């Protein structure tokens, strides 16, 4: 007997504000790391370029390569957190995505500059393998039919690039298509198959009911970097009518692309002998079972949508406490321990990270707490994850399923969320964010992510956001845009990264010859300096200001109010 349930694209209830605070902190911290890495790498590339021109050996080549690889991994983490901000209706999610897009474009240019200076494009393939741009995929929620054994998804889409919000499956077509798909238990496959290949993502049964797909992208949880994995060992597994085959695929951060796909049981796998040498993306999930005495279930699982849905089903009567997940990729079959800031009974004492299993720490605390710190450690004592839970977060009365399915009163939830937001803001969030600003080198996300939560959610903050663009447009009409460009010339040379699209906007005014001179400059800063040198009239500078507002809004906003 099935329960036909169509999932509509309705807004979900807000999560606890402390989760958004932690998510903002994580976004700002990682964006600051990427921004500082970009600035440092630009400086080192410039120095090595001069040495190579002088016939000397470069000093920073290996250091730069490692820095870029680390930054690309951080960008993958930022992409996931930005997607989470969008899912949770973060009020600045669009601006966060725009800022991240600029960081991605700057990193892409940095990779190209590295290959040009060191003449090693064939040896370094990081752009294709590590970087994953999520901005072009339209996220859709499918219809669901729930049976006693599984959930079957169905969806129809127009031409373009689409992603399923429930499974992470992606597809691209040049016409209308309809799909049906579901997760399949790995236990349904024979043991002989799993002797040779180990899972790196969910096993899926996919059927195209109408239309044709140009490509499909399967989700995976492999940490894709130059050391732990390659396209030679990670493959697509096909199982149809008992026949097993594998094929190569093109990997990105969290998806594997198959062009002109044929359909059967599909999954991303790795050769068994390589499995234990690789690292995989993981996530943590926290559920409150009861409050007195406090009982929490803390899960450490692979970043697998199928596993996460299994946990949600198991914990459907308990309340989920939303917290950020680990940034670091982990090895399978390693053991981890959970530590707390108070006396607690924890079983098991150590937990093994195992594929296809939803293992968790069972945590019991007798005494009532104001807050609770949790951390997960490796057997060597390295901390891979730590969070803080305020007392109000485990005193809520709603269950996980109620929260997720909007069964509790929406208005009550909103007021609870606002009240707790203000409490957290007063006690910790504002002070912490402002302190982070003093040390952060991030010029990209600072204007958006460092705004205090009071400004972000208050009526005044929304009113100022609505009028900000209008004020900038008024500045263009009054000629003040030219004054802005003259006043901030030095900062614009240093901070603007998207010079090419800005030069495209200016091409009609400056002419073809000057436009080509700008594009011929080797670095972003030299391009911007050349562009500014060619602006001889206030009209040209006003036009540049309009283009800056269009392409580099966060830079303009920061220069308007650097405090």
PDB file of C-alpha atoms in Angstrom, residues 294 296 338-346 363 365 367-376 383 386-390 394:
ATOM      1  CA  UNK A 294      19.042  14.952  28.364  1.00  0.00           C
ATOM      2  CA  UNK A 296      21.242  13.154  22.333  1.00  0.00           C
ATOM      3  CA  UNK A 338      32.983  12.211  21.130  1.00  0.00           C
ATOM      4  CA  UNK A 339      33.978  14.689  23.830  1.00  0.00           C
ATOM      5  CA  UNK A 340      31.715  16.976  25.854  1.00  0.00           C
ATOM      6  CA  UNK A 341      32.147  20.010  28.110  1.00  0.00           C
ATOM      7  CA  UNK A 342      30.423  18.255  31.039  1.00  0.00           C
ATOM      8  CA  UNK A 343      30.111  14.871  32.709  1.00  0.00           C
ATOM      9  CA  UNK A 344      28.240  12.524  30.399  1.00  0.00           C
ATOM     10  CA  UNK A 345      27.715   8.863  29.599  1.00  0.00           C
ATOM     11  CA  UNK A 346      28.641   8.164  25.987  1.00  0.00           C
ATOM     12  CA  UNK A 363      24.853  10.720  24.861  1.00  0.00           C
ATOM     13  CA  UNK A 365      23.567  14.010  30.616  1.00  0.00           C
ATOM     14  CA  UNK A 367      22.498  17.792  35.061  1.00  0.00           C
ATOM     15  CA  UNK A 368      20.656  20.710  33.478  1.00  0.00           C
ATOM     16  CA  UNK A 369      22.972  22.819  31.319  1.00  0.00           C
ATOM     17  CA  UNK A 370      23.152  26.418  30.123  1.00  0.00           C
ATOM     18  CA  UNK A 371      25.112  25.255  27.096  1.00  0.00           C
ATOM     19  CA  UNK A 372      26.910  22.194  25.818  1.00  0.00           C
ATOM     20  CA  UNK A 373      30.125  21.932  23.786  1.00  0.00           C
ATOM     21  CA  UNK A 374      30.557  18.848  21.611  1.00  0.00           C
ATOM     22  CA  UNK A 375      33.629  17.797  19.651  1.00  0.00           C
ATOM     23  CA  UNK A 376      34.660  14.748  17.628  1.00  0.00           C
ATOM     24  CA  UNK A 383      39.725  17.667  16.527  1.00  0.00           C
ATOM     25  CA  UNK A 386      33.182  21.092  17.398  1.00  0.00           C
ATOM     26  CA  UNK A 387      29.916  22.922  18.087  1.00  0.00           C
ATOM     27  CA  UNK A 388      28.151  24.749  20.891  1.00  0.00           C
ATOM     28  CA  UNK A 389      24.498  24.033  21.771  1.00  0.00           C
ATOM     29  CA  UNK A 390      22.574  26.555  23.859  1.00  0.00           C
ATOM     30  CA  UNK A 394      17.379  21.188  23.264  1.00  0.00           C
TER      31      UNK A 394
END
